[in-house]
PDB file of C-alpha atoms in Angstrom:
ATOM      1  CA  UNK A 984     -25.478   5.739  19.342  1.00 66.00           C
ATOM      2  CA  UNK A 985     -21.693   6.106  19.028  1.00 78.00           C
ATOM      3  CA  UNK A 986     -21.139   2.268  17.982  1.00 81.00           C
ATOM      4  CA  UNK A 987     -23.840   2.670  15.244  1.00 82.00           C
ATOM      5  CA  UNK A 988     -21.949   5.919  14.200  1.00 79.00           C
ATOM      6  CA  UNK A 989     -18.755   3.989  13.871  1.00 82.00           C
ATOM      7  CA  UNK A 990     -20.091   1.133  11.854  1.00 87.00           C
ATOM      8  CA  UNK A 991     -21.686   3.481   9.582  1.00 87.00           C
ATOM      9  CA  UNK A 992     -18.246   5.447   9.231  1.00 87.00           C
ATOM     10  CA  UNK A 993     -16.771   1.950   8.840  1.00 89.00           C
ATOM     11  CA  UNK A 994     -19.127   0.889   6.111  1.00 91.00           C
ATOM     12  CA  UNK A 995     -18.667   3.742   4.408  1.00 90.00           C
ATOM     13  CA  UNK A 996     -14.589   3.910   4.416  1.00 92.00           C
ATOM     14  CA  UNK A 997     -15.191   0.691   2.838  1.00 92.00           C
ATOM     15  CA  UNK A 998     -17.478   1.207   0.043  1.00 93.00           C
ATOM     16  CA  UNK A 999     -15.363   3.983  -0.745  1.00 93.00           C
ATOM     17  CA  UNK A1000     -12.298   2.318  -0.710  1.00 93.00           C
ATOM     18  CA  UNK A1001     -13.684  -0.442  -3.066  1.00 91.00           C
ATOM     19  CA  UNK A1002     -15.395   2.442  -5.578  1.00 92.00           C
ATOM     20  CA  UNK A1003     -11.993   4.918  -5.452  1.00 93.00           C
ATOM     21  CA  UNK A1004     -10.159   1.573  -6.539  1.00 91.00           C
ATOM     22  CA  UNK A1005     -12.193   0.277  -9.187  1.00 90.00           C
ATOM     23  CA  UNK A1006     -13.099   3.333 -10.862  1.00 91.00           C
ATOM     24  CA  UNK A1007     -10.683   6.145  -9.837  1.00 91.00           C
ATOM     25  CA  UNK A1008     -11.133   9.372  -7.540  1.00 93.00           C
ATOM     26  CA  UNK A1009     -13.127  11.527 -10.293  1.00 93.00           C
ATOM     27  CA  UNK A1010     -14.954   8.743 -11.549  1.00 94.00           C
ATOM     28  CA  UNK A1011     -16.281   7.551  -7.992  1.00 93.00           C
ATOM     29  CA  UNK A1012     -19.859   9.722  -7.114  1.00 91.00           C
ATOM     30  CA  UNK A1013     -20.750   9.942  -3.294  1.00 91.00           C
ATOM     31  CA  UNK A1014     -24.254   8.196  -4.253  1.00 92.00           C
ATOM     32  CA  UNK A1015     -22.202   5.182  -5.705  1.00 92.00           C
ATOM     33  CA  UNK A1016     -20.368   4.718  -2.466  1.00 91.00           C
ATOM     34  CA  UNK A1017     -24.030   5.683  -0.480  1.00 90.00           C
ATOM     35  CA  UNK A1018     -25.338   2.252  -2.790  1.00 92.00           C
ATOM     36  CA  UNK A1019     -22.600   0.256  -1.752  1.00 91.00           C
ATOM     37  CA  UNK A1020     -22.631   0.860   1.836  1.00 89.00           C
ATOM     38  CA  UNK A1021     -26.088   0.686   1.662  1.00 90.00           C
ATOM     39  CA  UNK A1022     -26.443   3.845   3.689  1.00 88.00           C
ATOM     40  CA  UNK A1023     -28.263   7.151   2.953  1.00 88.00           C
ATOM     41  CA  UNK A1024     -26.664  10.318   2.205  1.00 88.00           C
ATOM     42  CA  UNK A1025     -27.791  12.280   4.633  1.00 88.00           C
ATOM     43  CA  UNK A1026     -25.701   9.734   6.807  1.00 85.00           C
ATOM     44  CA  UNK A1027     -22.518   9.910   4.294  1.00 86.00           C
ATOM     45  CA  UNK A1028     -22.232  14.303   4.342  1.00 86.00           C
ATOM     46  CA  UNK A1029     -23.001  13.450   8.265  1.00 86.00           C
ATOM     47  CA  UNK A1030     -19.669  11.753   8.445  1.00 85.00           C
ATOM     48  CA  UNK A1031     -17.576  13.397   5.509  1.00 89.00           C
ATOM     49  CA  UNK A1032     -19.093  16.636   3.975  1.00 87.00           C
ATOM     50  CA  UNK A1033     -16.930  16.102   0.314  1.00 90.00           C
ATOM     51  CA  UNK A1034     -15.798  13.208  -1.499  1.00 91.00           C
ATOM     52  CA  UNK A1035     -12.822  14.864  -0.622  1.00 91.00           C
ATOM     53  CA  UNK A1036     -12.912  14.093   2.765  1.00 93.00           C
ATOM     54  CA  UNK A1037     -13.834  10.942   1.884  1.00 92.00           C
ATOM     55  CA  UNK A1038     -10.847  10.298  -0.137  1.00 92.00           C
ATOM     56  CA  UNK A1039      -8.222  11.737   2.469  1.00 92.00           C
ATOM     57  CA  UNK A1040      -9.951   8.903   5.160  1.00 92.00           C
ATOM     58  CA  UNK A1041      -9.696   6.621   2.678  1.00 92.00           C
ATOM     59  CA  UNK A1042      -6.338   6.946   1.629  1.00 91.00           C
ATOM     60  CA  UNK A1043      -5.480   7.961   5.853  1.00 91.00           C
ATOM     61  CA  UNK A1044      -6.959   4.414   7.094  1.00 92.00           C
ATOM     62  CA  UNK A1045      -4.800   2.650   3.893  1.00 92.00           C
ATOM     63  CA  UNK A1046      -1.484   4.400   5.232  1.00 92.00           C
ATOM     64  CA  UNK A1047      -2.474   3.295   9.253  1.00 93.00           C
ATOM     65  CA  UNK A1048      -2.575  -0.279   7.354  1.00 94.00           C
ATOM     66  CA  UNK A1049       0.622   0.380   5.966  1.00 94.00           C
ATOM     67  CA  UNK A1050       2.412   2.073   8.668  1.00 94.00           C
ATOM     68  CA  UNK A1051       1.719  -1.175  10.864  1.00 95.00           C
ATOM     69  CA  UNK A1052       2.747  -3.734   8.801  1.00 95.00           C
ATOM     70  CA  UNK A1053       6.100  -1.349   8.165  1.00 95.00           C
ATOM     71  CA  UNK A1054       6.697  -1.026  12.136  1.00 95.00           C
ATOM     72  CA  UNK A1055       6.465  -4.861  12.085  1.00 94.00           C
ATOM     73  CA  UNK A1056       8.601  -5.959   9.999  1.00 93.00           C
ATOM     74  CA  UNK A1057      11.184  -3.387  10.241  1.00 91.00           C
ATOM     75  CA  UNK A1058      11.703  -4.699  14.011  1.00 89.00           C
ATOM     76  CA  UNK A1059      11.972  -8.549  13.258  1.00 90.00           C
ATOM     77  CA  UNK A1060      15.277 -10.118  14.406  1.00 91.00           C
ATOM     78  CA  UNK A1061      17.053 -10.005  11.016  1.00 91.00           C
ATOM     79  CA  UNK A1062      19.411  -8.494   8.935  1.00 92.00           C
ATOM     80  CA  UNK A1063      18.891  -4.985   6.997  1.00 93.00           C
ATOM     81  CA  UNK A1064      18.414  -6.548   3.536  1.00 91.00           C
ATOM     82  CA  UNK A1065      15.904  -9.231   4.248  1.00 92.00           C
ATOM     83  CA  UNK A1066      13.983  -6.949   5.657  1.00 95.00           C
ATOM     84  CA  UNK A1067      13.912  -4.820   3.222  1.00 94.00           C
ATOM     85  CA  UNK A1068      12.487  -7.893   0.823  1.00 93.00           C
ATOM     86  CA  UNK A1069      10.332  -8.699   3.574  1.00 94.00           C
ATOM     87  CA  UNK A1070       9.026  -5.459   3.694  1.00 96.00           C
ATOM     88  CA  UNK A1071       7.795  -4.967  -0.250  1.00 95.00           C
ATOM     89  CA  UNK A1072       6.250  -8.965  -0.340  1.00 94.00           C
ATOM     90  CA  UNK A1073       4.465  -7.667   2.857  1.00 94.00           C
ATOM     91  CA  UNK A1074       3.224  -4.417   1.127  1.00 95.00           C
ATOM     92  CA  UNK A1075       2.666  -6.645  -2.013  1.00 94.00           C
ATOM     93  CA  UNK A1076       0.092  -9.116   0.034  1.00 93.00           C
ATOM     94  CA  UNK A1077      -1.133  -5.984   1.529  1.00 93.00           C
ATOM     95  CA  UNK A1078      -2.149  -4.872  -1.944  1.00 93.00           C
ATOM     96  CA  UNK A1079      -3.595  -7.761  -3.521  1.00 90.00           C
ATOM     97  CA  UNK A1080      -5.589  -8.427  -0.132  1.00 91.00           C
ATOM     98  CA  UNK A1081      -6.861  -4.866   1.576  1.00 92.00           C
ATOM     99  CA  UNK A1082      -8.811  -2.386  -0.927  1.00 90.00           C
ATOM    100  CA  UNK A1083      -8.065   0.657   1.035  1.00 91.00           C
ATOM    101  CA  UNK A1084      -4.031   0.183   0.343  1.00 92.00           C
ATOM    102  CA  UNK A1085      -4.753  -0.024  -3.348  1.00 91.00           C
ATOM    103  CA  UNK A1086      -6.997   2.475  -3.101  1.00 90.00           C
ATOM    104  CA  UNK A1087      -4.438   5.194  -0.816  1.00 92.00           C
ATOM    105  CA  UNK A1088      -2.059   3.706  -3.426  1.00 92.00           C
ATOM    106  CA  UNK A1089      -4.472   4.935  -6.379  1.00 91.00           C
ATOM    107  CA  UNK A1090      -5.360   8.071  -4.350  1.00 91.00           C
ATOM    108  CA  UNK A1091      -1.714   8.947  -4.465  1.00 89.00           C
ATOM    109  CA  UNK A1092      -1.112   9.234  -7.791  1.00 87.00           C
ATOM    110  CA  UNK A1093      -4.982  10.546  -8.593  1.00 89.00           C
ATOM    111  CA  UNK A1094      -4.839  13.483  -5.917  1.00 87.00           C
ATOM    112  CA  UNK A1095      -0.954  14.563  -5.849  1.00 78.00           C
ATOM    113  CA  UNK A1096      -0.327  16.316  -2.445  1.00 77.00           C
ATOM    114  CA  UNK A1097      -4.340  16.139  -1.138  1.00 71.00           C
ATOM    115  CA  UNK A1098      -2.969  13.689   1.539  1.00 68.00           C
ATOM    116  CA  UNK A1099       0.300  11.751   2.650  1.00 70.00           C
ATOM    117  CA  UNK A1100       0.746   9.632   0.359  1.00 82.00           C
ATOM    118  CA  UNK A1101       1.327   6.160   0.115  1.00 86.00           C
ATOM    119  CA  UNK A1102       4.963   5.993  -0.834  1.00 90.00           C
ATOM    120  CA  UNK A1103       5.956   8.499   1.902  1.00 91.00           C
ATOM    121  CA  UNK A1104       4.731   5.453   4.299  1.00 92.00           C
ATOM    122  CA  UNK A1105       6.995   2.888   3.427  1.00 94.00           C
ATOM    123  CA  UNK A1106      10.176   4.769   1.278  1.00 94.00           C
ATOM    124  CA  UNK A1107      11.611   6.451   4.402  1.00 96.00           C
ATOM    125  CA  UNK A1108      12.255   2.842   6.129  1.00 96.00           C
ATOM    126  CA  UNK A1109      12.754   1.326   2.555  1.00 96.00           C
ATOM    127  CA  UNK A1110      15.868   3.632   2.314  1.00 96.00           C
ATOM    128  CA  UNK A1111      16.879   2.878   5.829  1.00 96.00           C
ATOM    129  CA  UNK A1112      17.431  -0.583   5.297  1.00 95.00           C
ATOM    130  CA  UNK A1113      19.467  -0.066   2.481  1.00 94.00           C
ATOM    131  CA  UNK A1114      21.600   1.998   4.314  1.00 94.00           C
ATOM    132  CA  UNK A1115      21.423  -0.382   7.238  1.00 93.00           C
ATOM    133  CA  UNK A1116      22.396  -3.522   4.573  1.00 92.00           C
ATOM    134  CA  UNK A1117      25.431  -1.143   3.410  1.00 91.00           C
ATOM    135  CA  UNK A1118      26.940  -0.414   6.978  1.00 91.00           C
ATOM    136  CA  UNK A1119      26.566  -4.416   7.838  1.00 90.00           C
ATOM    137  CA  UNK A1120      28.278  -5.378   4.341  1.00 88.00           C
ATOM    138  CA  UNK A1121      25.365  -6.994   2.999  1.00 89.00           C
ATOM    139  CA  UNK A1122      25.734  -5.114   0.052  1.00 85.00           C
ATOM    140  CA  UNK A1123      29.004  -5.511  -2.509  1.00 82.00           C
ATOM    141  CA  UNK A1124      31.478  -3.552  -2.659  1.00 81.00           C
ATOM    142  CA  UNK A1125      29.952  -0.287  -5.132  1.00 84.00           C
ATOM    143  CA  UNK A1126      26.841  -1.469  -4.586  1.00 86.00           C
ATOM    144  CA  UNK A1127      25.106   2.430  -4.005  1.00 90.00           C
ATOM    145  CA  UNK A1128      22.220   1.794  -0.558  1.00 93.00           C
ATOM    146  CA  UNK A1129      20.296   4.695  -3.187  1.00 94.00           C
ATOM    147  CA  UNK A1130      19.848   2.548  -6.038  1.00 92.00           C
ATOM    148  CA  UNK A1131      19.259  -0.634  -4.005  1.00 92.00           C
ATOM    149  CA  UNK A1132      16.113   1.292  -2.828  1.00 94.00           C
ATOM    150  CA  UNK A1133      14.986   2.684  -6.325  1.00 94.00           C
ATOM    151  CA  UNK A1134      15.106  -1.507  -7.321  1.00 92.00           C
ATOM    152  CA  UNK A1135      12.696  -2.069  -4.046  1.00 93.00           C
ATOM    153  CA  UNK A1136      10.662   0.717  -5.271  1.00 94.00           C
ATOM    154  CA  UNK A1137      10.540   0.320  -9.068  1.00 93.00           C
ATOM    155  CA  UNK A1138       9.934  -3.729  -7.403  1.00 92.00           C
ATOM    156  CA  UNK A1139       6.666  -2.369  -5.730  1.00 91.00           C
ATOM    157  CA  UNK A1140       5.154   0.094  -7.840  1.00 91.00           C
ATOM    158  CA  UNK A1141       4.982  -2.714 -10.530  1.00 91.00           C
ATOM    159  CA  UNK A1142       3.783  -5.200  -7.946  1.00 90.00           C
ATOM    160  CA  UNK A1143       1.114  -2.654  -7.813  1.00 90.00           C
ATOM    161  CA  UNK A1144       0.231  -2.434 -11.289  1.00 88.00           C
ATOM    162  CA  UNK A1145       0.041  -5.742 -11.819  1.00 88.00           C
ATOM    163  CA  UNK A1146      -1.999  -6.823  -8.821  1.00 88.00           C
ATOM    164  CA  UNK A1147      -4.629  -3.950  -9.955  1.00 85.00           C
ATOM    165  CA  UNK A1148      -4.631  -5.688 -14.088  1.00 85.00           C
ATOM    166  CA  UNK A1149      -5.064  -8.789 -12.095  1.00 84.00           C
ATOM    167  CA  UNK A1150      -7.993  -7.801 -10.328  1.00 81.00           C
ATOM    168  CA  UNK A1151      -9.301  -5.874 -13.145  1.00 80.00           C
ATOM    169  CA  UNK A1152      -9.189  -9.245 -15.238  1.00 79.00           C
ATOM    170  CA  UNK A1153     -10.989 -10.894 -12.079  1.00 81.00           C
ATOM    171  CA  UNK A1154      -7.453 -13.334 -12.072  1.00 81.00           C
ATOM    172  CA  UNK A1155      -6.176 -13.913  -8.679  1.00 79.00           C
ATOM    173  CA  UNK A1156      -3.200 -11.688  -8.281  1.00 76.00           C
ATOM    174  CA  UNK A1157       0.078 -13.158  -7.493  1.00 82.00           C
ATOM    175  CA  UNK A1158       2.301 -10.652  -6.907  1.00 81.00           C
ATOM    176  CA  UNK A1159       4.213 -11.109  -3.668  1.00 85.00           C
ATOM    177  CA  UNK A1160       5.246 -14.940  -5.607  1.00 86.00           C
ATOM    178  CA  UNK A1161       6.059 -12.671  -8.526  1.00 87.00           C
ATOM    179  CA  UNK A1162       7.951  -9.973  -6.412  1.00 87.00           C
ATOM    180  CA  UNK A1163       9.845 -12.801  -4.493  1.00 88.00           C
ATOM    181  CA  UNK A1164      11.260 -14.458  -7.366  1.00 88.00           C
ATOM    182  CA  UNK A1165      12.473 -10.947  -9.092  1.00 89.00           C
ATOM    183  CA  UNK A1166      14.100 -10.468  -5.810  1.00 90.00           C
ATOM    184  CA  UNK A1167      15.569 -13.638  -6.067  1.00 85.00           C
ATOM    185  CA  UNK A1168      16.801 -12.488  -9.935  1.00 86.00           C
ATOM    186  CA  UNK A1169      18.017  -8.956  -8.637  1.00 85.00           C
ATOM    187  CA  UNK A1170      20.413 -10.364  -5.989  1.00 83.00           C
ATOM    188  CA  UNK A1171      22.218 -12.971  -7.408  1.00 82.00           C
ATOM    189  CA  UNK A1172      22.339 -10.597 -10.474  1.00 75.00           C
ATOM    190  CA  UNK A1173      23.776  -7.939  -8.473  1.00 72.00           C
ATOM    191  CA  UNK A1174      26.198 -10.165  -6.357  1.00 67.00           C
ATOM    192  CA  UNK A1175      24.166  -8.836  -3.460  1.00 63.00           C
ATOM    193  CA  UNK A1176      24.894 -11.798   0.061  1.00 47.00           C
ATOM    194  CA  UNK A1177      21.379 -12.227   1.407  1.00 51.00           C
ATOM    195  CA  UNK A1178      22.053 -13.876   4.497  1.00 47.00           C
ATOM    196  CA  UNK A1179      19.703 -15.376   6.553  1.00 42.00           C
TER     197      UNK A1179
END
């Protein structure tokens, strides 16, 4: 009984995910997501009792996604500032590949403050690697950590808009190739030393 209520929570964090991302929180009706899953809605207000709910699962299980791949590569045996790049091509295959971290990425902007949002899992460690690149002199002299992060960020959040016109289009997105050569652009532009 408890495996069968799993898969149907499962199946229906997924249809969800896929629905919030194509068509947007207010746009997205719980008997869409009930067709998709292919699951009654009796089952669906079992398991979440508002599309609420449904969205802060959602957008929760895209930020556990997140938060893993973060913890990853944050620990790999490298320096501060190729992680960093690491990091956002990471989050970039993340977005073109896993529906629920578009969609927590969607949810984010669609449902300001309803849940943690997507930024607040990656930023924190985005900035500490900056910081970390800074202390280790991978960054040039008045080179500010701050604004090294806001390029990583600006970086990302068009990754994201351009792997969601890509999928739109039903093209095959390609932005962790796109994101790694504007890294490549940024650096030797800056006279940032990516060693490694």
């Amino acid at each position: 009984m408890q495996a069968r209520a799993a898969r149907t929570r499962q199946a229906l964090l997924r249809a969800a995910a896929l629905e919030f991302d194509r068509h947007g929180y207010t746009a997205t009706s719980m008997t869409q997501v009930c067709k998709v899953a292919g699951i009654t809605t009796g089952a669906l207000t079992f398991h979440f009792g508002t599309k609420g709910e449904l969205a802060d699962a959602v957008q929760d299980h895209g930020c556990q996604t997140i938060r893993a791949a973060v913890d990853r590569v944050k620990t790999a045996p490298r320096p501060a500032l190729d992680l960093m790049v690491d990091l956002t091509i990471c989050l970039a295959r993340l977005l073109e590949d896993d529906a629920c971290v578009r969609c927590a990425a969607r949810l984010t902007r669609e449902r300001p403050g309803a849940a943690p949002g997507w930024m607040a899992c990656w930023l924190p460690t985005i900035r500490e690697l900056a910081h970390r690149a800074q202390r280790s002199g991978q960054l040039s002299a008045g080179t500010p950590p701050a604004a090294v992060a806001s390029l990583a960020t600006c970086l990302l959040l068009g990754t994201e808009v351009r792997t969601r016109a890509a999928l739109q289009a039903e093209r095959a997105p390609d932005g962790a190739g796109q994101l790694q050569e504007l890294w490549g652009l940024a650096l030797k532009g800056m006279g940032l030393d990516r060693k490694g």
